[in-house]
Each structure stands twice: as C-alpha cells, then as structure tokens.
Amino acid sequence: MDKIVSLAKRRGFVFQSSEIYGGLNGCWDYGPLGVEMLNNLKQQWWREMTFRSDVEGLDASILMHPRVWEASGHVENFTDPMVDCRQCKARYRVDTLLDELSLKKKKDILRELRPGKFEGQQKDEVIAAEFEKISGDAAKVLPAVSCPNCGNKGTFTEARKFNLMFKTFVGSVEDSSAAVFLRPETAQGIFVNFLNVQAASRQKIPFGIAQIGKAFRNEINTKNFLFRTREFEQMEMQFFVKAGTDDEWFEYWREQRMLWFLNLGMTKEKLRWHQHPKDKLAHYAKDAHDIEYEFPFGWGEIEGVHNRTDYDLSRHQEFSKKGLEYFDEESKSKFVPYVIETSAGASRSFMAFLVNAYHEEEAPTGEGGVETRVVLKIHPKLAPIKAALFPLVNRDGMPEATRAIEADLRPLFRVFYDESGAVGRRYRRQDEIGTPYCVTVDSQTAQDQTVTVRERDSMKQERISSQKLREYFSNKLS
Ligand code: GAP
C-alpha cells in the first residue's frame, strides 16, 4: 500500500489535503492525473446508467432541508459508539477498537473477564469467537482494554453515540433553527425528487434515478488512504419498482454492478460478494449485498446493493405530508414504490482500480539486461493519458513530425508529448502512470509516414500509418 500511496503522490494522482499545513485528516486532493482518472471513472458509470432508457440523471444540492435527515433516520441512527481515553484524549470507535486488538490481547482480556476459563491453549478461532461474543457488551469489556495510544488501562469513558453527520448553519445566525447537515449520502436528494423526475421525464415504473456527488461523514477513524475519508464521492442509483418485483430487480442489479467492475478490468478473484447478516442490516434495508475488493489491508466494501423497500419514500411522505405515491396508469392504482439501490463510492472504487492496476514486473533494458518496471495496468477507458508521443531523437525533423501528430490527436484524446531522455526511460515513465499506448516517430517515419505504437501491458510494438492513428485509437478506446 505504501508504494501505491507514494506513487500516487509523486506522479500527481492524489495529494494529502492542505499538506503544507500538516494535512487534514480524512481529506485528499486529486492531482492532474488523479482527477482525469476519477472523471473517467465517473463518466463510465454515468454512461452505464443514464444511456439506458429507464434511468434518468439528477444533481441535487448537498445542503438539504434538515427534516430530510429526520425522515431518513440519519439523525437518530447514523451514529457510531465512541469512547475517549481520559488519559491521552485519543478517541476511538468502540467496534474498531475491539476488532483491531491482537489475538494475544483478546486472550488476555478473556482471561481477566472469565477467570480460569482461558488458562491453557485454545485455538485462535475459539478465542476470536469468544471475544466476539463478549464484545457486544462494551461496558464490561472496556475496563480491561488498554488504550492503543498511551497504553493505560481502564481509562476509557463510557461509550457514547456520536452522529457522523457534519452540521453547519445557513444564514448569519448560528442557532439550532439555522442548522443544516452536509449530506452523508446522495440518495436522499433522489428520494425527495422522485415525483419531480418522474413527472418531468414521463418515466413509468420500473425506472431509476442516478446521481454522482460528494458526501460527507465525520468518520471517527479515517484510514487506509482513500478507503475511509470524511469527504468522498458517491455514484448512486435508486431504481423504483413495484413491491413484489423487488427481489428480481435486486438480483438484476447485483449482476449488472459486478459486470461493470469486471468490464473495466478488475481482477475477478479480487472481487467477492458479502451479504449483510439480517441482524446487521442498515435501518432501511430488507437485504444488502456488498461488492468487496481485496485491498492489501484486507477485503473492503466498494459498493453496496440494497433493497430499501418503500422505507424512504414512505418516511418522506410522513414527514413532509406530501404524497409520494406513483399512479399506475395500467391498473389505475396508486402505490409507494420499492427501491433497489446501487451505491458505489467513486473515491473508494478509484482506489480499488489503482491498487488493482499496480504491478511490478521484470522487463528487458535497452542494453540487453533486465530491470523492474512499475506499470499501472489501468483499463484504457480509465487511463488518465491515452497516448504518449515521442520523437526518437530531437533532430532530423522528428520533433516536428511528432508535434503534427499531437495536433491531430489532441482534440480527440488526452495525449502527452515527451522528448526528454532515452526512449526506454520515457516508456517507463508512461508505464508508471498507466498510459496504454506510446507512439514513436523515428527515421522511417519521414520515408513512409509510419510510426511505432507500443502497447503498455504486452510491450509489443506495431507499425502504423500516422494518418491512421485517429482511427486506431478511436477503435481501441471506444
Ligand atoms: N446510500 C447508501 C449508502 O450510502 P454506504 O454503504 O454507507 O451506503 C456506499 O455507502 C458506498 O459509499 C460504500 O460502498 C463506499 O464505497 C462509499 N463510502 C461510504 N463511506 C465512505 C467513506 N467514509 N469514505 C469513502 N467512501 C465511503
């Protein structure tokens, strides 16, 4: 992971937010290559969703009426239990604090809390399972846990509920009547606009509304680079269906969403489904399956597919006192639709694609030796730069011929001109940022107007007429 974070910074994918001031925890900035790749990713998702005839787009505002979050259940339920260390003031989420204890520490705690029962040798699974059982009762377990920061034991406060929504104020007065929240998910903007979109687009159920946008959560423990941040982007689609057809649509969207990741080059073995156990479902969900990616630090959710039933629309009806029922022309009946949600993190998926693309492999040097090349095998549709253009040497008209190719391609694709250093080094620089094609103008170009095109992953080269490059790249990148 460290190597990827370091490459991301060095090559301009991701920087720490406000780095010159020491950074702001849980916030990241996308550099020149990062923003290109993130935009490509969002564009692929947007095309996938809204180029369909049954999905419309939306861009709702981040700040919404505060009652939205009461209706959605976020004011009441969007909380994490949290403790502070009285000694060093470090703050922890209780579940993470207990989860991350080593097996040895878990065994020590079990020994202390259940004297006589854990003295001999036990299997790791037994210790983990027993600890899991007792960790539900945080008040009992916490006095036996040492603070990971200062090492003191018995210094934790009682667990308190901590709401993850960021609060701010509209207008000039900072009192409770002016309080609003930064949205913790984009979904609610879709629910409150359900009938607006339906009426404006004349869609009939089943149909969906898709949205990409920022979401904010005051996560207690931000960690693992872009995985858990306080500001992030979501790509969410709510698909409105008739109750009774929801299970079928749930399966349909699960399949579609997995295919999307696979078609953009994700390694199949690094993706899996995780179904939420019934007792751990979010307050709105009837069923929930996560697509998980195997990051270097373990499996982590990148997208959730949820059956949200009619919970959200019914709650908004109740709180706003405005009807959100759909009128079905065929049956001449009114009903509140069920919702199948696909909720992907743009930032988290970006990180998964970056991690999945990172490879170190042996490659031949120009002198006949072998060297390690770092290559990002990013899908060409996601790659920030599509083609790099090199004159083999800086004379004999090669730079001019390369510039002419650049002028021809630049209106269509993001290309990069590079004339500095040996061509082998230029290839390596492009490999490291995932550029799928490198075009080299050499002495033969002046004779027959052909250039070499080198493909990033296979490193194979072919000769192509420079006049055919537009067509060549259009085919490869479409
Ligand atoms: N509307 C449903 C919803 O928001 P979620 O499982 O809380 O569901 C959906 O979030 C996706 O948003 C996750 O799969 C993840 O990719 C992304 N996400 C959630 N919290 C995040 C965070 N703190 N940092 C980065 N991405 C996050």
Short mmCIF file of C-alpha atoms and ligand atoms in Angstrom, two decimals:
data_model
loop_
_atom_site.label_atom_id
_atom_site.label_comp_id
_atom_site.label_asym_id
_atom_site.label_seq_id
_atom_site.Cartn_x
_atom_site.Cartn_y
_atom_site.Cartn_z
CA MET A 1 0.00 0.00 0.00
CA ASP A 2 2.85 2.40 0.89
CA LYS A 3 4.31 2.06 -2.61
CA ILE A 4 0.96 2.95 -4.20
CA VAL A 5 0.40 5.94 -1.91
CA SER A 6 3.91 7.16 -2.68
CA LEU A 7 3.47 6.72 -6.45
CA ALA A 8 0.07 8.44 -6.25
CA LYS A 9 1.70 11.47 -4.70
CA ARG A 10 4.89 11.53 -6.79
CA ARG A 11 3.08 11.24 -10.10
CA GLY A 12 0.21 13.57 -9.26
CA PHE A 13 -2.73 11.23 -8.67
CA VAL A 14 -3.55 12.08 -5.04
CA PHE A 15 -2.15 14.58 -2.54
CA GLN A 16 -2.88 15.00 1.12
CA SER A 17 -5.34 17.84 1.66
CA SER A 18 -3.75 21.09 2.95
CA GLU A 19 -0.39 19.32 3.09
CA ILE A 20 1.66 22.47 3.71
CA TYR A 21 -0.30 22.97 6.95
CA GLY A 22 0.31 19.41 8.10
CA GLY A 23 -2.71 17.94 6.30
CA LEU A 24 -6.33 17.49 7.26
CA ASN A 25 -7.18 14.00 8.36
CA GLY A 26 -9.62 12.11 6.14
CA CYS A 27 -9.43 14.57 3.24
CA TRP A 28 -7.49 14.14 -0.02
CA ASP A 29 -6.89 16.16 -3.18
CA TYR A 30 -6.82 14.67 -6.67
CA GLY A 31 -3.86 15.89 -8.72
CA PRO A 32 -3.67 16.30 -12.52
CA LEU A 33 -3.64 12.57 -13.30
CA GLY A 34 -5.94 11.63 -10.43
CA VAL A 35 -8.69 14.00 -11.47
CA GLU A 36 -8.53 12.69 -15.05
CA MET A 37 -8.82 9.11 -13.87
CA LEU A 38 -11.59 9.92 -11.39
CA ASN A 39 -13.51 11.81 -14.09
CA ASN A 40 -13.09 8.87 -16.48
CA LEU A 41 -14.39 6.52 -13.81
CA LYS A 42 -17.42 8.70 -13.09
CA GLN A 43 -18.05 9.11 -16.81
CA GLN A 44 -18.03 5.34 -17.32
CA TRP A 45 -20.55 4.96 -14.52
CA TRP A 46 -22.71 7.82 -15.81
CA ARG A 47 -22.78 6.37 -19.33
CA GLU A 48 -23.58 2.91 -17.99
CA MET A 49 -26.53 4.26 -16.03
CA THR A 50 -28.01 7.16 -17.93
CA PHE A 51 -27.50 5.95 -21.50
CA ARG A 52 -30.20 3.39 -20.63
CA SER A 53 -33.76 4.34 -21.50
CA ASP A 54 -35.00 3.55 -17.97
CA VAL A 55 -32.59 5.67 -15.89
CA GLU A 56 -32.59 9.48 -15.59
CA GLY A 57 -29.85 11.69 -14.15
CA LEU A 58 -30.01 14.18 -11.30
CA ASP A 59 -27.69 16.57 -9.48
CA ALA A 60 -29.29 17.54 -6.17
CA SER A 61 -27.81 20.04 -3.74
CA ILE A 62 -25.54 18.97 -0.90
CA LEU A 63 -27.42 21.00 1.69
CA MET A 64 -30.99 19.90 2.17
CA HIS A 65 -33.86 20.72 4.49
CA PRO A 66 -32.93 19.40 7.98
CA ARG A 67 -36.19 17.42 8.18
CA VAL A 68 -34.85 15.23 5.34
CA TRP A 69 -32.37 13.68 7.77
CA GLU A 70 -35.00 13.14 10.43
CA ALA A 71 -37.20 11.36 7.89
CA SER A 72 -34.32 9.30 6.53
CA GLY A 73 -33.41 8.12 10.04
CA HIS A 74 -29.91 9.62 9.94
CA VAL A 75 -30.45 11.96 12.90
CA GLU A 76 -31.43 9.02 15.06
CA ASN A 77 -29.49 6.11 13.62
CA PHE A 78 -26.43 7.36 11.78
CA THR A 79 -24.23 7.05 14.82
CA ASP A 80 -21.16 5.16 15.94
CA PRO A 81 -20.46 4.25 19.57
CA MET A 82 -17.36 6.11 20.63
CA VAL A 83 -15.03 6.31 23.63
CA ASP A 84 -12.32 8.73 24.68
CA CYS A 85 -9.20 7.89 26.66
CA ARG A 86 -9.31 10.10 29.77
CA GLN A 87 -5.52 9.99 29.97
CA CYS A 88 -4.34 10.93 26.47
CA LYS A 89 -7.67 12.14 24.94
CA ALA A 90 -7.43 9.76 21.98
CA ARG A 91 -10.86 8.92 20.52
CA TYR A 92 -11.94 5.53 19.19
CA ARG A 93 -14.91 3.83 17.67
CA VAL A 94 -15.69 1.04 20.08
CA ASP A 95 -16.19 -1.66 17.44
CA THR A 96 -12.93 -0.78 15.64
CA LEU A 97 -11.00 -0.55 18.90
CA LEU A 98 -12.10 -4.04 19.92
CA ASP A 99 -11.81 -5.53 16.40
CA GLU A 100 -8.24 -4.40 15.98
CA LEU A 101 -6.90 -5.91 19.21
CA SER A 102 -4.34 -8.66 18.61
CA LEU A 103 -5.36 -12.23 19.37
CA LYS A 104 -2.97 -12.22 22.33
CA LYS A 105 -4.64 -9.14 23.79
CA LYS A 106 -8.07 -10.65 23.22
CA LYS A 107 -6.97 -13.76 25.09
CA ASP A 108 -5.57 -11.67 27.98
CA ILE A 109 -8.90 -9.84 28.23
CA LEU A 110 -10.87 -13.09 28.16
CA ARG A 111 -8.61 -14.46 30.94
CA GLU A 112 -9.26 -11.38 33.04
CA LEU A 113 -13.02 -11.35 32.48
CA ARG A 114 -13.56 -15.10 32.68
CA PRO A 115 -11.02 -16.26 35.31
CA GLY A 116 -9.99 -19.89 34.99
CA LYS A 117 -11.53 -20.45 31.56
CA PHE A 118 -8.73 -19.36 29.23
CA GLU A 119 -5.59 -20.54 31.02
CA GLY A 120 -4.40 -23.34 28.69
CA GLN A 121 -4.03 -23.47 24.89
CA GLN A 122 -7.06 -22.58 22.80
CA LYS A 123 -7.47 -22.48 19.05
CA ASP A 124 -7.32 -19.00 17.52
CA GLU A 125 -10.86 -19.40 16.15
CA VAL A 126 -12.18 -20.21 19.63
CA ILE A 127 -10.57 -17.11 21.13
CA ALA A 128 -11.83 -14.90 18.29
CA ALA A 129 -15.36 -16.30 18.58
CA GLU A 130 -15.48 -15.97 22.38
CA PHE A 131 -14.17 -12.43 22.19
CA GLU A 132 -16.76 -11.55 19.55
CA LYS A 133 -19.46 -12.77 21.93
CA ILE A 134 -18.37 -10.62 24.86
CA SER A 135 -17.52 -7.55 22.77
CA GLY A 136 -21.24 -6.83 22.31
CA ASP A 137 -21.23 -5.64 25.92
CA ALA A 138 -18.74 -2.77 25.64
CA ALA A 139 -19.30 -1.57 29.23
CA LYS A 140 -17.96 -4.88 30.55
CA VAL A 141 -15.04 -5.24 28.14
CA LEU A 142 -13.65 -1.69 28.02
CA PRO A 143 -12.24 -1.60 31.59
CA ALA A 144 -9.96 -4.50 30.59
CA VAL A 145 -8.71 -2.81 27.39
CA SER A 146 -5.53 -0.70 27.25
CA CYS A 147 -5.52 2.49 25.21
CA PRO A 148 -3.53 1.76 22.00
CA ASN A 149 -2.12 5.30 22.12
CA CYS A 150 -0.87 5.72 25.71
CA GLY A 151 -1.05 2.12 26.95
CA ASN A 152 -3.10 2.93 30.08
CA LYS A 153 -5.81 0.51 31.12
CA GLY A 154 -9.24 1.39 32.49
CA THR A 155 -9.04 4.95 31.20
CA PHE A 156 -11.89 4.84 28.67
CA THR A 157 -15.02 6.90 29.12
CA GLU A 158 -18.39 5.21 28.77
CA ALA A 159 -19.38 4.58 25.15
CA ARG A 160 -21.41 7.45 23.69
CA LYS A 161 -23.37 7.72 20.47
CA PHE A 162 -21.64 10.01 18.00
CA ASN A 163 -23.57 11.23 14.96
CA LEU A 164 -21.46 11.09 11.81
CA MET A 165 -23.19 13.97 10.03
CA PHE A 166 -21.37 17.29 9.74
CA LYS A 167 -23.50 20.13 10.97
CA THR A 168 -23.33 23.70 9.72
CA PHE A 169 -25.62 26.77 9.65
CA VAL A 170 -27.46 28.60 6.89
CA GLY A 171 -27.59 32.39 7.09
CA SER A 172 -25.96 34.59 9.64
CA VAL A 173 -27.34 33.18 12.88
CA GLU A 174 -25.73 30.10 14.36
CA ASP A 175 -28.66 28.70 16.31
CA SER A 176 -30.48 25.40 16.09
CA SER A 177 -33.18 26.77 13.77
CA ALA A 178 -30.50 27.51 11.18
CA ALA A 179 -28.71 24.16 11.48
CA VAL A 180 -28.32 22.00 8.37
CA PHE A 181 -26.22 18.97 7.57
CA LEU A 182 -23.77 18.16 4.82
CA ARG A 183 -25.37 15.14 3.18
CA PRO A 184 -23.92 11.80 4.34
CA GLU A 185 -25.27 10.05 1.21
CA THR A 186 -26.51 11.33 -2.12
CA ALA A 187 -29.55 9.03 -2.09
CA GLN A 188 -31.89 11.36 -0.20
CA GLY A 189 -31.68 14.02 -2.95
CA ILE A 190 -33.07 11.36 -5.27
CA PHE A 191 -35.91 10.32 -2.96
CA VAL A 192 -37.20 13.83 -2.39
CA ASN A 193 -37.12 14.46 -6.17
CA PHE A 194 -38.73 11.16 -7.11
CA LEU A 195 -42.00 12.62 -8.39
CA ASN A 196 -40.35 15.69 -9.93
CA VAL A 197 -38.13 13.49 -12.07
CA GLN A 198 -40.90 11.03 -12.86
CA ALA A 199 -43.28 13.76 -13.99
CA ALA A 200 -40.65 15.69 -15.97
CA SER A 201 -39.30 12.65 -17.77
CA ARG A 202 -42.65 10.81 -18.06
CA GLN A 203 -40.95 7.63 -16.92
CA LYS A 204 -43.04 4.65 -15.91
CA ILE A 205 -42.13 2.28 -13.14
CA PRO A 206 -39.74 0.45 -13.16
CA PHE A 207 -37.22 3.24 -13.69
CA GLY A 208 -34.19 4.67 -11.92
CA ILE A 209 -32.55 7.97 -10.99
CA ALA A 210 -28.77 8.23 -10.98
CA GLN A 211 -26.59 10.79 -9.27
CA ILE A 212 -22.89 11.40 -8.67
CA GLY A 213 -21.84 13.72 -5.90
CA LYS A 214 -19.95 14.48 -2.75
CA ALA A 215 -20.96 13.02 0.58
CA PHE A 216 -19.55 13.83 4.00
CA ARG A 217 -19.21 11.73 7.12
CA ASN A 218 -17.40 12.71 10.27
CA GLU A 219 -15.72 9.32 10.49
CA ILE A 220 -14.03 8.77 13.83
CA ASN A 221 -11.30 6.63 12.38
CA THR A 222 -10.27 7.61 8.89
CA LYS A 223 -7.90 5.08 7.48
CA ASN A 224 -6.25 3.32 4.60
CA PHE A 225 -5.69 6.21 2.22
CA LEU A 226 -8.93 6.86 0.28
CA PHE A 227 -10.84 3.95 1.82
CA ARG A 228 -12.49 5.74 4.73
CA THR A 229 -12.43 9.50 4.38
CA ARG A 230 -14.56 12.34 5.70
CA GLU A 231 -15.27 13.81 2.29
CA PHE A 232 -15.82 11.43 -0.61
CA GLU A 233 -17.85 10.95 -3.74
CA GLN A 234 -20.67 8.52 -4.33
CA MET A 235 -22.24 7.20 -7.52
CA GLU A 236 -25.73 6.16 -6.52
CA MET A 237 -28.74 4.93 -8.47
CA GLN A 238 -32.17 4.34 -6.98
CA PHE A 239 -34.35 2.05 -9.07
CA PHE A 240 -38.09 2.36 -8.31
CA VAL A 241 -40.07 -0.83 -8.70
CA LYS A 242 -43.42 -2.31 -7.75
CA ALA A 243 -43.41 -4.29 -4.49
CA GLY A 244 -43.27 -7.97 -5.32
CA THR A 245 -40.83 -7.43 -8.22
CA ASP A 246 -38.12 -6.14 -5.88
CA ASP A 247 -36.26 -9.45 -5.39
CA GLU A 248 -35.99 -9.95 -9.13
CA TRP A 249 -34.64 -6.41 -9.70
CA PHE A 250 -32.28 -6.80 -6.78
CA GLU A 251 -30.69 -9.82 -8.48
CA TYR A 252 -30.62 -8.00 -11.82
CA TRP A 253 -28.74 -5.01 -10.43
CA ARG A 254 -26.35 -7.17 -8.47
CA GLU A 255 -25.32 -8.85 -11.70
CA GLN A 256 -25.03 -5.55 -13.60
CA ARG A 257 -22.88 -3.93 -10.97
CA MET A 258 -20.42 -6.80 -10.72
CA LEU A 259 -20.13 -6.85 -14.52
CA TRP A 260 -19.34 -3.15 -14.55
CA PHE A 261 -16.26 -3.64 -12.40
CA LEU A 262 -15.16 -6.71 -14.37
CA ASN A 263 -15.61 -4.98 -17.73
CA LEU A 264 -13.34 -2.19 -16.54
CA GLY A 265 -10.57 -4.65 -15.88
CA MET A 266 -10.94 -5.61 -12.23
CA THR A 267 -9.37 -8.97 -11.43
CA LYS A 268 -12.22 -11.43 -10.87
CA GLU A 269 -10.54 -13.22 -7.97
CA LYS A 270 -10.15 -9.92 -6.12
CA LEU A 271 -13.87 -9.26 -6.06
CA ARG A 272 -16.45 -11.05 -3.96
CA TRP A 273 -19.94 -10.62 -2.57
CA HIS A 274 -20.66 -10.14 1.10
CA GLN A 275 -24.25 -10.41 2.27
CA HIS A 276 -25.10 -8.41 5.38
CA PRO A 277 -26.39 -10.66 8.14
CA LYS A 278 -30.03 -9.90 8.98
CA ASP A 279 -29.16 -8.52 12.45
CA LYS A 280 -26.60 -6.09 10.98
CA LEU A 281 -28.74 -4.60 8.19
CA ALA A 282 -28.97 -0.79 7.99
CA HIS A 283 -32.22 0.63 9.38
CA TYR A 284 -33.73 0.97 5.90
CA ALA A 285 -32.72 -2.33 4.32
CA LYS A 286 -34.53 -5.59 3.67
CA ASP A 287 -31.45 -7.10 2.03
CA ALA A 288 -27.95 -5.81 1.34
CA HIS A 289 -25.01 -7.26 -0.56
CA ASP A 290 -21.65 -5.55 -0.81
CA ILE A 291 -19.15 -5.89 -3.60
CA GLU A 292 -15.84 -6.24 -1.79
CA TYR A 293 -12.34 -5.80 -3.19
CA GLU A 294 -9.28 -7.47 -1.73
CA PHE A 295 -7.09 -4.49 -0.80
CA PRO A 296 -3.55 -5.05 0.55
CA PHE A 297 -5.02 -4.48 4.05
CA GLY A 298 -7.85 -7.00 3.53
CA TRP A 299 -11.31 -7.21 1.96
CA GLY A 300 -13.29 -3.97 1.93
CA GLU A 301 -16.65 -2.85 0.53
CA ILE A 302 -16.54 -0.75 -2.63
CA GLU A 303 -20.24 -0.82 -3.49
CA GLY A 304 -23.47 -1.79 -1.78
CA VAL A 305 -26.60 -3.07 -3.49
CA HIS A 306 -29.55 -2.58 -1.16
CA ASN A 307 -33.23 -3.37 -1.15
CA ARG A 308 -34.50 -0.28 0.66
CA THR A 309 -38.17 -1.29 0.34
CA ASP A 310 -40.62 1.65 0.49
CA TYR A 311 -38.94 2.91 3.66
CA ASP A 312 -37.51 6.18 2.35
CA LEU A 313 -40.45 7.33 0.23
CA SER A 314 -42.92 6.42 2.97
CA ARG A 315 -40.90 8.29 5.57
CA HIS A 316 -40.65 11.38 3.37
CA GLN A 317 -44.40 11.24 2.81
CA GLU A 318 -44.95 11.06 6.53
CA PHE A 319 -42.53 13.87 7.43
CA SER A 320 -43.29 16.24 4.55
CA LYS A 321 -47.03 15.49 4.44
CA LYS A 322 -46.71 15.42 0.64
CA GLY A 323 -47.86 12.40 -1.34
CA LEU A 324 -45.05 10.48 -3.00
CA GLU A 325 -47.20 7.74 -4.43
CA TYR A 326 -46.88 6.67 -8.02
CA PHE A 327 -50.01 6.43 -10.13
CA ASP A 328 -50.00 3.31 -12.23
CA GLU A 329 -51.94 4.04 -15.43
CA GLU A 330 -52.49 0.41 -16.27
CA SER A 331 -54.03 -0.73 -13.02
CA LYS A 332 -55.35 2.76 -12.18
CA SER A 333 -53.91 2.31 -8.70
CA LYS A 334 -51.54 4.30 -6.51
CA PHE A 335 -48.64 2.85 -4.57
CA VAL A 336 -45.34 3.78 -2.93
CA PRO A 337 -42.63 2.04 -4.94
CA TYR A 338 -39.89 -0.14 -3.53
CA VAL A 339 -36.31 0.94 -4.17
CA ILE A 340 -33.32 -1.08 -5.25
CA GLU A 341 -30.22 1.00 -4.63
CA THR A 342 -26.78 0.60 -6.15
CA SER A 343 -24.38 2.70 -4.11
CA ALA A 344 -20.75 2.87 -5.17
CA GLY A 345 -18.02 5.02 -3.73
CA ALA A 346 -16.30 6.88 -6.58
CA SER A 347 -13.27 7.55 -4.39
CA ARG A 348 -13.15 4.04 -2.99
CA SER A 349 -13.57 2.46 -6.42
CA PHE A 350 -10.86 4.79 -7.73
CA MET A 351 -8.53 3.41 -5.07
CA ALA A 352 -9.53 -0.18 -5.86
CA PHE A 353 -8.83 0.38 -9.58
CA LEU A 354 -5.48 1.97 -8.73
CA VAL A 355 -4.46 -0.88 -6.42
CA ASN A 356 -5.66 -3.48 -8.92
CA ALA A 357 -3.64 -1.83 -11.68
CA TYR A 358 -0.34 -1.70 -9.77
CA HIS A 359 2.21 -4.25 -10.97
CA GLU A 360 5.93 -4.67 -10.62
CA GLU A 361 7.45 -6.94 -13.24
CA GLU A 362 10.72 -7.75 -14.93
CA ALA A 363 11.32 -6.07 -18.26
CA PRO A 364 14.29 -6.02 -20.67
CA THR A 365 16.53 -2.95 -20.75
CA GLY A 366 17.86 -1.37 -23.93
CA GLU A 367 21.32 -2.77 -23.08
CA GLY A 368 20.11 -6.37 -23.00
CA GLY A 369 19.74 -6.61 -19.22
CA VAL A 370 16.65 -6.89 -17.05
CA GLU A 371 15.04 -4.28 -14.81
CA THR A 372 11.94 -3.98 -12.67
CA ARG A 373 9.25 -1.94 -14.31
CA VAL A 374 6.37 -0.47 -12.33
CA VAL A 375 3.29 -0.50 -14.51
CA LEU A 376 -0.27 0.59 -13.83
CA LYS A 377 -2.41 -1.72 -15.93
CA ILE A 378 -5.37 0.64 -15.88
CA HIS A 379 -8.17 -0.07 -18.33
CA PRO A 380 -7.62 2.28 -21.32
CA LYS A 381 -11.05 3.88 -20.70
CA LEU A 382 -9.94 4.89 -17.21
CA ALA A 383 -6.33 5.78 -18.01
CA PRO A 384 -5.62 9.50 -17.45
CA ILE A 385 -3.48 9.80 -20.58
CA LYS A 386 -4.39 7.70 -23.59
CA ALA A 387 -1.21 8.01 -25.65
CA ALA A 388 2.29 9.41 -25.21
CA LEU A 389 4.03 10.77 -28.29
CA PHE A 390 7.81 10.56 -28.64
CA PRO A 391 10.31 11.69 -31.27
CA LEU A 392 13.03 9.03 -31.13
CA VAL A 393 15.69 11.76 -31.24
CA ASN A 394 15.48 15.54 -31.18
CA ARG A 395 16.63 16.12 -34.76
CA ASP A 396 16.03 15.17 -38.41
CA GLY A 397 12.50 16.59 -38.31
CA MET A 398 11.27 14.04 -35.75
CA PRO A 399 10.06 16.55 -33.12
CA GLU A 400 8.15 18.44 -35.82
CA ALA A 401 6.55 15.25 -37.15
CA THR A 402 5.59 14.24 -33.59
CA ARG A 403 4.10 17.67 -32.91
CA ALA A 404 1.98 17.31 -36.06
CA ILE A 405 0.61 14.00 -34.75
CA GLU A 406 -0.04 15.68 -31.40
CA ALA A 407 -2.04 18.44 -33.11
CA ASP A 408 -4.06 15.81 -34.94
CA LEU A 409 -4.87 13.69 -31.86
CA ARG A 410 -5.21 16.27 -29.09
CA PRO A 411 -8.75 17.41 -29.97
CA LEU A 412 -9.93 13.83 -29.51
CA PHE A 413 -7.78 12.24 -26.81
CA ARG A 414 -5.67 13.28 -23.86
CA VAL A 415 -2.14 12.83 -25.20
CA PHE A 416 1.28 13.73 -23.83
CA TYR A 417 4.34 14.86 -25.77
CA ASP A 418 7.72 13.87 -24.33
CA GLU A 419 11.13 14.33 -25.92
CA SER A 420 13.40 14.13 -22.88
CA GLY A 421 15.70 11.20 -22.09
CA ALA A 422 16.24 7.80 -23.67
CA VAL A 423 13.12 6.30 -25.20
CA GLY A 424 13.28 3.35 -22.76
CA ARG A 425 13.06 5.75 -19.82
CA ARG A 426 10.17 7.55 -21.47
CA TYR A 427 8.32 4.23 -21.78
CA ARG A 428 8.89 3.52 -18.08
CA ARG A 429 7.55 6.94 -17.07
CA GLN A 430 4.37 6.26 -19.03
CA ASP A 431 4.06 2.68 -17.72
CA GLU A 432 4.13 4.05 -14.19
CA ILE A 433 1.09 6.25 -14.82
CA GLY A 434 -0.81 3.69 -16.86
CA THR A 435 -0.63 5.24 -20.36
CA PRO A 436 -1.86 2.41 -22.58
CA TYR A 437 -0.08 3.46 -25.81
CA CYS A 438 3.20 5.12 -26.74
CA VAL A 439 3.76 6.38 -30.29
CA THR A 440 7.33 6.85 -31.50
CA VAL A 441 8.40 8.80 -34.57
CA ASP A 442 11.72 7.51 -35.97
CA SER A 443 13.82 7.80 -39.11
CA GLN A 444 11.48 5.57 -41.07
CA THR A 445 8.58 7.98 -40.48
CA ALA A 446 9.98 10.51 -42.95
CA GLN A 447 10.17 7.81 -45.64
CA ASP A 448 6.81 6.04 -45.30
CA GLN A 449 4.78 8.10 -42.74
CA THR A 450 4.58 5.15 -40.35
CA VAL A 451 5.22 5.25 -36.59
CA THR A 452 5.59 2.55 -33.95
CA VAL A 453 2.77 2.08 -31.47
CA ARG A 454 3.80 0.25 -28.31
CA GLU A 455 1.13 -1.32 -26.11
CA ARG A 456 1.71 -0.94 -22.37
CA ASP A 457 0.92 -4.41 -21.00
CA SER A 458 2.39 -6.66 -23.68
CA MET A 459 5.09 -4.11 -24.64
CA LYS A 460 4.51 -5.28 -28.23
CA GLN A 461 5.11 -2.78 -31.00
CA GLU A 462 3.47 -2.44 -34.38
CA ARG A 463 3.98 -0.04 -37.27
CA ILE A 464 1.04 2.08 -38.24
CA SER A 465 0.49 4.85 -40.72
CA SER A 466 0.47 8.15 -38.86
CA GLN A 467 -2.64 9.11 -40.81
CA LYS A 468 -4.47 6.12 -39.34
CA LEU A 469 -3.73 6.94 -35.69
CA ARG A 470 -7.04 8.72 -35.05
CA GLU A 471 -8.97 5.72 -36.30
CA TYR A 472 -6.65 3.29 -34.49
CA PHE A 473 -7.16 4.99 -31.11
CA SER A 474 -10.88 5.54 -31.68
CA ASN A 475 -11.27 1.78 -32.12
CA LYS A 476 -9.09 0.93 -29.14
CA LEU A 477 -10.62 3.43 -26.75
CA SER A 478 -14.30 3.33 -27.66
N1 GAP B 1 -26.90 5.27 0.21
C1 GAP B 1 -26.36 4.12 0.82
C2 GAP B 1 -25.03 4.32 1.36
O1 GAP B 1 -24.55 5.43 1.45
P1 GAP B 1 -22.97 3.06 2.33
O2 GAP B 1 -22.67 1.58 2.34
O3 GAP B 1 -22.90 3.78 3.61
O4 GAP B 1 -24.41 3.16 1.68
C3 GAP B 1 -21.99 3.38 -0.05
O5 GAP B 1 -22.01 3.76 1.31
C4 GAP B 1 -20.58 3.45 -0.61
O6 GAP B 1 -20.01 4.73 -0.34
C5 GAP B 1 -19.61 2.44 0.03
O7 GAP B 1 -19.67 1.20 -0.62
C6 GAP B 1 -18.28 3.12 -0.17
O8 GAP B 1 -17.78 2.81 -1.47
C7 GAP B 1 -18.62 4.60 -0.11
N2 GAP B 1 -18.28 5.14 1.22
C8 GAP B 1 -19.04 5.11 2.33
N3 GAP B 1 -18.41 5.72 3.36
C9 GAP B 1 -17.22 6.14 2.89
C10 GAP B 1 -16.11 6.85 3.45
N4 GAP B 1 -16.11 7.27 4.71
N5 GAP B 1 -15.04 7.11 2.66
C11 GAP B 1 -15.02 6.72 1.36
N6 GAP B 1 -16.05 6.06 0.78
C12 GAP B 1 -17.13 5.77 1.52
#
